[in-house]
mmCIF file of C-alpha atoms in Angstrom:
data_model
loop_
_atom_site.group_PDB
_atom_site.id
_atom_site.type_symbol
_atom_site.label_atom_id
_atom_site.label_comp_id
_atom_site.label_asym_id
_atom_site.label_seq_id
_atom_site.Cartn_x
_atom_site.Cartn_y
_atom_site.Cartn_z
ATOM 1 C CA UNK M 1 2.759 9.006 -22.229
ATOM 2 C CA UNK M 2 0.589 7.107 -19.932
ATOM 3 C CA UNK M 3 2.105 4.921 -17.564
ATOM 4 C CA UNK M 4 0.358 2.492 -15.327
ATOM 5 C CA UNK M 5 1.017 2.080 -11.541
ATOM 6 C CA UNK M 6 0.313 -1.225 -9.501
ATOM 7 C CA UNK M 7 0.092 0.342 -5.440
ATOM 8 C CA UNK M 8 -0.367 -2.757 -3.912
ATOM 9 C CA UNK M 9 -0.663 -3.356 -0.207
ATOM 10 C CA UNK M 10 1.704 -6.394 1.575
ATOM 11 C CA UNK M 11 0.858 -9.882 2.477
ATOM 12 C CA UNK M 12 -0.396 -10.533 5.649
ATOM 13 C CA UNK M 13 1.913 -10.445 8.497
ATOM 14 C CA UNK M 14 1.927 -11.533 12.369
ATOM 15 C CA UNK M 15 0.434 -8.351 14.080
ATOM 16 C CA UNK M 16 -2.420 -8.428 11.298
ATOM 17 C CA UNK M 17 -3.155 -11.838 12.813
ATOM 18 C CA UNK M 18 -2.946 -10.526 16.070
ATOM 19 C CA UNK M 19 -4.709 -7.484 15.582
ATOM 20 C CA UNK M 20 -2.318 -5.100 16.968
ATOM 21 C CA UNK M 21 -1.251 -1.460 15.264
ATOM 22 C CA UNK M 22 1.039 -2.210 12.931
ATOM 23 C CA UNK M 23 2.624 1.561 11.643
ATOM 24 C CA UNK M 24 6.257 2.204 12.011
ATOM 25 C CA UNK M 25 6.945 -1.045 14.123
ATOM 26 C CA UNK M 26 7.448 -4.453 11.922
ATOM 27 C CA UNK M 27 6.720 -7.948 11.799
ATOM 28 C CA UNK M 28 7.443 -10.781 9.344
ATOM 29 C CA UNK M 29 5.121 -12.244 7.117
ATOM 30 C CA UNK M 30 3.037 -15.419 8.175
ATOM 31 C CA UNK M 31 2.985 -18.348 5.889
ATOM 32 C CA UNK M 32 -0.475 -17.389 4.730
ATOM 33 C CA UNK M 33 1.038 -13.936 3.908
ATOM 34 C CA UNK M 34 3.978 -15.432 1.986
ATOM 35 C CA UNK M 35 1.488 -17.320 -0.198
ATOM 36 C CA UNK M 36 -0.698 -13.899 -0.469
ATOM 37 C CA UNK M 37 2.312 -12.537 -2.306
ATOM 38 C CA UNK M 38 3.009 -15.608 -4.412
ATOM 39 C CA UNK M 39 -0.607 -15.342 -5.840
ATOM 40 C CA UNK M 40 -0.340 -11.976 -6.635
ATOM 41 C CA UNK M 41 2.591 -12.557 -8.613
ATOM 42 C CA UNK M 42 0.845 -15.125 -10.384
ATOM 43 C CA UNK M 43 -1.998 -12.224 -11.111
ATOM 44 C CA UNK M 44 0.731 -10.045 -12.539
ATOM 45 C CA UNK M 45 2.037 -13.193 -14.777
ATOM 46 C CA UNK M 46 -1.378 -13.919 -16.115
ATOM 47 C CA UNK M 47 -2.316 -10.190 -16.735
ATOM 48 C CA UNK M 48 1.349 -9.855 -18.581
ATOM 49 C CA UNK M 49 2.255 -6.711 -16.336
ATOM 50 C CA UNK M 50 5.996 -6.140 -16.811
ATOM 51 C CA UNK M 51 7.645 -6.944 -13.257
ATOM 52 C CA UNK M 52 11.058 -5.397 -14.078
ATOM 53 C CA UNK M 53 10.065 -1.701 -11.775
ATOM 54 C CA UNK M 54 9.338 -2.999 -8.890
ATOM 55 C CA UNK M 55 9.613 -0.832 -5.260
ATOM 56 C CA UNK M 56 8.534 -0.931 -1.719
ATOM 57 C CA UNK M 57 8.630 0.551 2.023
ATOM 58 C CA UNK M 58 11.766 -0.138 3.634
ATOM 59 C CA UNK M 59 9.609 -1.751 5.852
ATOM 60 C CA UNK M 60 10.473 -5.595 5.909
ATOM 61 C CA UNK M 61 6.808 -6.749 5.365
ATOM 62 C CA UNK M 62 6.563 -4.630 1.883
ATOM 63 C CA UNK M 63 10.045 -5.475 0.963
ATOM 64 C CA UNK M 64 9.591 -9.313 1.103
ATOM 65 C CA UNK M 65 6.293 -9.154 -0.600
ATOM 66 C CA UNK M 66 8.256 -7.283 -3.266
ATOM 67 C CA UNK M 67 10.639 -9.965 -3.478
ATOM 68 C CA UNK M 68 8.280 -12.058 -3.408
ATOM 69 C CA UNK M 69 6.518 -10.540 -6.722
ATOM 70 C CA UNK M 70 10.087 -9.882 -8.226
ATOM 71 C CA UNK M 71 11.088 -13.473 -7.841
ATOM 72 C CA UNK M 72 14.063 -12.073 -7.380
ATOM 73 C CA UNK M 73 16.090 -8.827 -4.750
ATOM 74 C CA UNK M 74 16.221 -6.761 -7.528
ATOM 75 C CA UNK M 75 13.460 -4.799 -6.069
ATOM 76 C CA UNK M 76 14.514 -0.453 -4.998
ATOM 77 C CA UNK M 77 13.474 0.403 -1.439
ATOM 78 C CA UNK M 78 11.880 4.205 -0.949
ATOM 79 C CA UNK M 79 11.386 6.037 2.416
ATOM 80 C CA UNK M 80 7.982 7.898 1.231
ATOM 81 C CA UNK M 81 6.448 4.523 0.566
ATOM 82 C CA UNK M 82 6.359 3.721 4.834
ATOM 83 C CA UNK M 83 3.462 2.811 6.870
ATOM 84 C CA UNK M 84 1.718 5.635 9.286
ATOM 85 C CA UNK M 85 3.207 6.232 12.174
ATOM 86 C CA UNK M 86 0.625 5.473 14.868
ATOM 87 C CA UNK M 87 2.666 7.404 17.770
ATOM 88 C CA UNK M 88 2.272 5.183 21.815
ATOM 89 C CA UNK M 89 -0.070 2.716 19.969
ATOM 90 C CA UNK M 90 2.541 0.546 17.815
ATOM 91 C CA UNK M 91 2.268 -2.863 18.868
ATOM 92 C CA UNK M 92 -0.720 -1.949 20.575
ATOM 93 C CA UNK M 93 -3.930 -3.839 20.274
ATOM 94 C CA UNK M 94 -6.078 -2.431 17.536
ATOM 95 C CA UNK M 95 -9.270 -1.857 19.799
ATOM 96 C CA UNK M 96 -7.197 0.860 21.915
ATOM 97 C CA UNK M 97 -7.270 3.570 18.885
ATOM 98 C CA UNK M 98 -8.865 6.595 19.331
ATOM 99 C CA UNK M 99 -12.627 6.559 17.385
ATOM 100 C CA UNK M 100 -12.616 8.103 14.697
ATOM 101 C CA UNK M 101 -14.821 11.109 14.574
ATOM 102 C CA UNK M 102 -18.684 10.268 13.197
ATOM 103 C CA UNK M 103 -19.119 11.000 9.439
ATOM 104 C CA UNK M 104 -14.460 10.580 8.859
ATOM 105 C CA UNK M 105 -13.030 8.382 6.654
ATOM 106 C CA UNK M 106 -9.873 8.095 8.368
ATOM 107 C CA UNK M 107 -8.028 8.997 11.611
ATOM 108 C CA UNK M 108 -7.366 12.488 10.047
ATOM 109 C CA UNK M 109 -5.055 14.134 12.610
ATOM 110 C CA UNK M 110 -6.461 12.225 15.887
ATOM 111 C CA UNK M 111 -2.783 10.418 16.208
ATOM 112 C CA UNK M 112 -1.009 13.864 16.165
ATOM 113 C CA UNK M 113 -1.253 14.403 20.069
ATOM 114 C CA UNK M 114 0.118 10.683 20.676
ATOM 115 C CA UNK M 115 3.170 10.855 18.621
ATOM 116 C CA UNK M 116 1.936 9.648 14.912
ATOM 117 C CA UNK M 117 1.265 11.229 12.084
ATOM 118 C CA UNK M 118 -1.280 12.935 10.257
ATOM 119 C CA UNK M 119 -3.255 10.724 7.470
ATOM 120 C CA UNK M 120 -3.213 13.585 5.140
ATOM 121 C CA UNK M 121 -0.274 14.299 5.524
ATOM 122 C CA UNK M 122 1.170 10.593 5.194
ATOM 123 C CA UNK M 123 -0.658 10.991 1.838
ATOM 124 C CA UNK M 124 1.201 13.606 0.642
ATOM 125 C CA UNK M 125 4.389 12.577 1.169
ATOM 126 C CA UNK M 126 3.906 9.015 -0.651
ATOM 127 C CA UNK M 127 1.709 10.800 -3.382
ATOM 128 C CA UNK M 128 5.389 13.005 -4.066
ATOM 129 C CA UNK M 129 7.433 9.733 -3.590
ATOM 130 C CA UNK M 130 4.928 8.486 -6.327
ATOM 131 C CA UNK M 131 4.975 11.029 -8.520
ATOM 132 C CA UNK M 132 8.783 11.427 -8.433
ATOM 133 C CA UNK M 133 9.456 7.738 -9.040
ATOM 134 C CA UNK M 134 7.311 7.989 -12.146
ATOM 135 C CA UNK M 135 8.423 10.486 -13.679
ATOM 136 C CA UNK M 136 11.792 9.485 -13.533
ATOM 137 C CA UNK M 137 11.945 5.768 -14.024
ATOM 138 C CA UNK M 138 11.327 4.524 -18.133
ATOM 139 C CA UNK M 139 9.141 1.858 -17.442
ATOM 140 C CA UNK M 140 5.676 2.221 -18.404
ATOM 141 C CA UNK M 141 4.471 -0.237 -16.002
ATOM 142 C CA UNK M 142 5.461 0.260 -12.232
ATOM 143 C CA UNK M 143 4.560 -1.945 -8.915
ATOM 144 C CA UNK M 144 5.053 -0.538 -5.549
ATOM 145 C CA UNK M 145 4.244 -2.478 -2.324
ATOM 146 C CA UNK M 146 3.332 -0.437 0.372
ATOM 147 C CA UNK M 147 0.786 -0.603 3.643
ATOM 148 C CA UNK M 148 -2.832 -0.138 4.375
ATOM 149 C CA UNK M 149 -2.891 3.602 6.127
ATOM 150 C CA UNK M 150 0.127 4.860 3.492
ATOM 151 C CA UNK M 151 -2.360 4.095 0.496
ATOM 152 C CA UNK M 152 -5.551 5.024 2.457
ATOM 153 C CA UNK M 153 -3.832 8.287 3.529
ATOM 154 C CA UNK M 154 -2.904 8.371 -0.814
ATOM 155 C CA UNK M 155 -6.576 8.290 -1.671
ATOM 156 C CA UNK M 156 -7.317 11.195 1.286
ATOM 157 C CA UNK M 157 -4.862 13.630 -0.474
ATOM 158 C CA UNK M 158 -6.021 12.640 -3.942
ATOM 159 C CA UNK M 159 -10.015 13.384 -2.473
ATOM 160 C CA UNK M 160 -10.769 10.337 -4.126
ATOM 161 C CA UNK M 161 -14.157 8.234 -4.162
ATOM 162 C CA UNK M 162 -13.248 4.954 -2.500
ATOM 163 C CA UNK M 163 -16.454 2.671 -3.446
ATOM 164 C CA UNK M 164 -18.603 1.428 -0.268
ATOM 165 C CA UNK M 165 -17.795 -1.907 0.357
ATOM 166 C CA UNK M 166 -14.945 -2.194 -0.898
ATOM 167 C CA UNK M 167 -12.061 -3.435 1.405
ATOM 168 C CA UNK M 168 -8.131 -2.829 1.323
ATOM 169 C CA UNK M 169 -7.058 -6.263 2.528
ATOM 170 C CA UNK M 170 -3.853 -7.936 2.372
ATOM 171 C CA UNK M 171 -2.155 -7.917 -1.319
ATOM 172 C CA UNK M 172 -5.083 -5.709 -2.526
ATOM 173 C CA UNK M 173 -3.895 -3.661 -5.897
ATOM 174 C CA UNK M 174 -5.339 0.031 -6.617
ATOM 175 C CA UNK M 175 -4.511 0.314 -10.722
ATOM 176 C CA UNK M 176 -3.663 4.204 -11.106
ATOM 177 C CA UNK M 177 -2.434 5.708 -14.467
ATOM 178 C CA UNK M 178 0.316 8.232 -14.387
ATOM 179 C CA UNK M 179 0.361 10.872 -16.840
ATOM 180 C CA UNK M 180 2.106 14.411 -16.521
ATOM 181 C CA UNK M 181 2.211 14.648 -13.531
ATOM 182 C CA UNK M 182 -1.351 13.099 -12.304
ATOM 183 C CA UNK M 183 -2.876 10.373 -10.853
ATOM 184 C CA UNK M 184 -6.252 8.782 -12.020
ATOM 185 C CA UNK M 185 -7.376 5.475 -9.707
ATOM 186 C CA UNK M 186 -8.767 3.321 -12.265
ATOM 187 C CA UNK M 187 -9.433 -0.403 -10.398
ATOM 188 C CA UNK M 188 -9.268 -1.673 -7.443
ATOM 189 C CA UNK M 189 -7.918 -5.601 -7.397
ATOM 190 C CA UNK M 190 -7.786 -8.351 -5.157
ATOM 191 C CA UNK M 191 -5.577 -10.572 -6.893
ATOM 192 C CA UNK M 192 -6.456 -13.684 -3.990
ATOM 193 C CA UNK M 193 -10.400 -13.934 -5.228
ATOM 194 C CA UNK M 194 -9.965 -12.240 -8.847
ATOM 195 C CA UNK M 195 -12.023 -9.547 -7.877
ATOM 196 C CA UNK M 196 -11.828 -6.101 -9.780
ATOM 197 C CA UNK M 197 -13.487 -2.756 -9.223
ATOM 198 C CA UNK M 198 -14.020 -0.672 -11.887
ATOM 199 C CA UNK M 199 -13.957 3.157 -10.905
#
């Protein structure tokens, strides 16, 4: 049976504002990011998606944005579902990154020799945390609030086409469906202007 899965990124948070790397380190949600997650929960009302699965990072800004959706702590916390880890450049300011290499849609493995991860290999590990979770929890429709890089790094181990243009900004939904075992990306959402893409 098909399911459908809600991957949604977090509200905004005080390093985004700040523009500093924002992997494995933390920091709480700003106001505006608060109210993000508030209007995507009023997406989920008015599109009648069932909000009694809901999961995140164990990172504090996916958790509260969970809650958040939830309206309530009854949200499950899951270790595959964390950020990148960005090695010496957490907390850093964004502009320090290594470039990434001409033609790449990512960082690939250029964080490797600094002490963070791989992308496609963040990507596999929440594509089985995914996959697991789906397979064993009933509900037919699932949310899970991770980060930017962790879904990014998702779409890198699926080899998906990511349309040009189109951002991953704070509270942004991808709409997969789940069946035996696959994923299929079918929308992209950004619940704070109402703007879909179809894939």
């Amino acid at each position: 049976m098909t399911k459908k899965l809600y991957l949604m990124r977090h509200g905004e948070t005080l390093f985004n504002t700040q523009k500093r790397v924002q992997g494995w380190c933390d920091s709480p949600l700003t106001l505006n990011g608060i109210e993000q997650a508030k209007q995507a929960r009023n997406w989920f009302k008015a599109n009648d998606v069932d909000r009694q699965a809901i999961y995140s990072s164990t990172q504090e800004r996916a958790a509260d944005t969970a809650r958040l959706i939830a309206e309530n702590d009854k949200i499950k916390q899951l270790k595959g579902l964390k950020e990148m880890n960005f090695g010496i450049f957490e907390a850093q300011p964004e502009n320090l990154l290594p470039k990434m290499r001409p033609g790449a849609r990512s960082f690939e493995d250029l964080l490797v020799p600094y002490g963070g991860e791989d992308i496609t290999k963040v990507g596999e590990r929440v594509c089985q945390e995914i996959l697991m979770t789906a397979e064993n929890d009933p509900a037919q429709e699932i949310i899970m609030v991770s980060h930017g890089a962790a879904l990014w790094g998702l779409i890198q181990h699926l080899d998906l086409a990511f349309p040009e243009g189109v951002t991953f900004g704070n509270c942004n939904i991808c709409l997969y469906e789940y069946e035996s075992g696959s994923l299929i990306l079918r929308k992209v959402i950004d619940p704070l202007s109402k703007k879909e893409v179809v894939l």
